[in-house]
């Protein structure tokens, strides 16, 4: 614990600038003076908010997410444990190969984006320089991969991701994940939690791509902004703030998705490898979907494809 606290403190302070309160910055030793700050165009528009968030909250909030989310899941695994289902019986094709390919392209994008994004946030802590610069290049590659997959992924699952009445019950029991009992959970092909992740990953991802491009290009001029008394610097500040807070949300949900697919449900990850889910798993975790394919007589056809 004695070694952990200084480590956490150094992460929180990594990359901080000596500017706790912009209008109180001393004008000596090359530091920014109040007069210099006030001279920045439209400083009081979003500039003060931007600097305040950067110097007070951003790194701390990211650190809280990076520590709290895995801790909660570790406790869940130790106290409640994973759900186990028989994989000996019939299996049904749930995800065709083309859907799995698109999913894995998006997943690979996130695998590049999230670790490198964290490195960029804590650039000073990790030494900056060529290492962090290389992380930024990988971040760009991840963004490109995700950009290729996000629209096809949005369209291919849109119908299945629309809210349904049984999603309310799923939320009320948190998908049954707080119970060790094996009970039917009301969910179609995707449960309510997966639907939340879908909307955050797709719509949020598109916003992330847009704000990321704005930060990457930087030099642009939108005449329309001036009619709203906004300037390019305003848009850039808003882009950075939006990008950072969306990143927090996406990281939290990505870790949740990872935990659920790898640890919380034994064998769940296999469905994104061969496309098939066991009858036992569908019967309990996707009961609405299971009953539908049985009622429509599609079970034999889907089973033959596995």
Tab-separated table of N, CA and C in Angstrom, residues 85 175 181-187 278-288 290:
chain	number	residue	atom	x	y	z
A	85	UNK	N	-22.742	-23.071	-18.404
A	85	UNK	CA	-23.803	-23.741	-19.150
A	85	UNK	C	-23.224	-24.943	-19.885
A	175	UNK	N	-29.829	-8.607	-15.301
A	175	UNK	CA	-29.497	-9.756	-16.138
A	175	UNK	C	-29.277	-11.048	-15.382
A	181	UNK	N	-28.217	-18.488	-8.939
A	181	UNK	CA	-29.244	-19.401	-9.435
A	181	UNK	C	-29.317	-19.384	-10.958
A	182	UNK	N	-29.746	-20.493	-11.502
A	182	UNK	CA	-29.876	-20.634	-12.947
A	182	UNK	C	-31.341	-20.425	-13.326
A	183	UNK	N	-31.675	-19.196	-13.699
A	183	UNK	CA	-33.050	-18.854	-14.053
A	183	UNK	C	-33.095	-18.237	-15.444
A	184	UNK	N	-34.259	-18.344	-16.071
A	184	UNK	CA	-34.436	-17.729	-17.387
A	184	UNK	C	-34.393	-16.209	-17.265
A	185	UNK	N	-33.627	-15.599	-18.155
A	185	UNK	CA	-33.487	-14.142	-18.172
A	185	UNK	C	-34.156	-13.613	-19.437
A	186	UNK	N	-35.027	-12.618	-19.316
A	186	UNK	CA	-35.723	-12.093	-20.497
A	186	UNK	C	-34.790	-11.290	-21.401
A	187	UNK	N	-34.422	-11.883	-22.514
A	187	UNK	CA	-33.551	-11.198	-23.477
A	187	UNK	C	-33.718	-11.849	-24.838
A	278	UNK	N	-24.655	-22.399	-27.269
A	278	UNK	CA	-25.277	-23.649	-26.832
A	278	UNK	C	-26.756	-23.433	-26.522
A	279	UNK	N	-27.521	-24.500	-26.666
A	279	UNK	CA	-28.956	-24.426	-26.384
A	279	UNK	C	-29.200	-24.061	-24.925
A	280	UNK	N	-28.368	-24.590	-24.051
A	280	UNK	CA	-28.518	-24.321	-22.620
A	280	UNK	C	-28.325	-22.836	-22.320
A	281	UNK	N	-27.318	-22.230	-22.931
A	281	UNK	CA	-27.051	-20.804	-22.704
A	281	UNK	C	-28.172	-19.938	-23.264
A	282	UNK	N	-28.628	-20.259	-24.466
A	282	UNK	CA	-29.713	-19.486	-25.072
A	282	UNK	C	-30.997	-19.606	-24.261
A	283	UNK	N	-31.273	-20.807	-23.781
A	283	UNK	CA	-32.511	-21.056	-23.043
A	283	UNK	C	-32.608	-20.188	-21.796
A	284	UNK	N	-31.475	-19.954	-21.144
A	284	UNK	CA	-31.500	-19.205	-19.886
A	284	UNK	C	-31.144	-17.726	-20.041
A	285	UNK	N	-30.134	-17.412	-20.835
A	285	UNK	CA	-29.689	-16.019	-20.932
A	285	UNK	C	-30.364	-15.236	-22.059
A	286	UNK	N	-30.949	-15.951	-23.019
A	286	UNK	CA	-31.631	-15.289	-24.144
A	286	UNK	C	-32.962	-16.003	-24.386
A	287	UNK	N	-33.754	-16.057	-23.336
A	287	UNK	CA	-34.966	-16.884	-23.362
A	287	UNK	C	-35.974	-16.440	-24.422
A	288	UNK	N	-36.101	-15.146	-24.649
A	288	UNK	CA	-37.051	-14.644	-25.654
A	288	UNK	C	-36.622	-15.098	-27.051
A	290	UNK	N	-34.641	-17.648	-27.761
A	290	UNK	CA	-34.720	-19.113	-27.827
A	290	UNK	C	-36.150	-19.573	-28.116
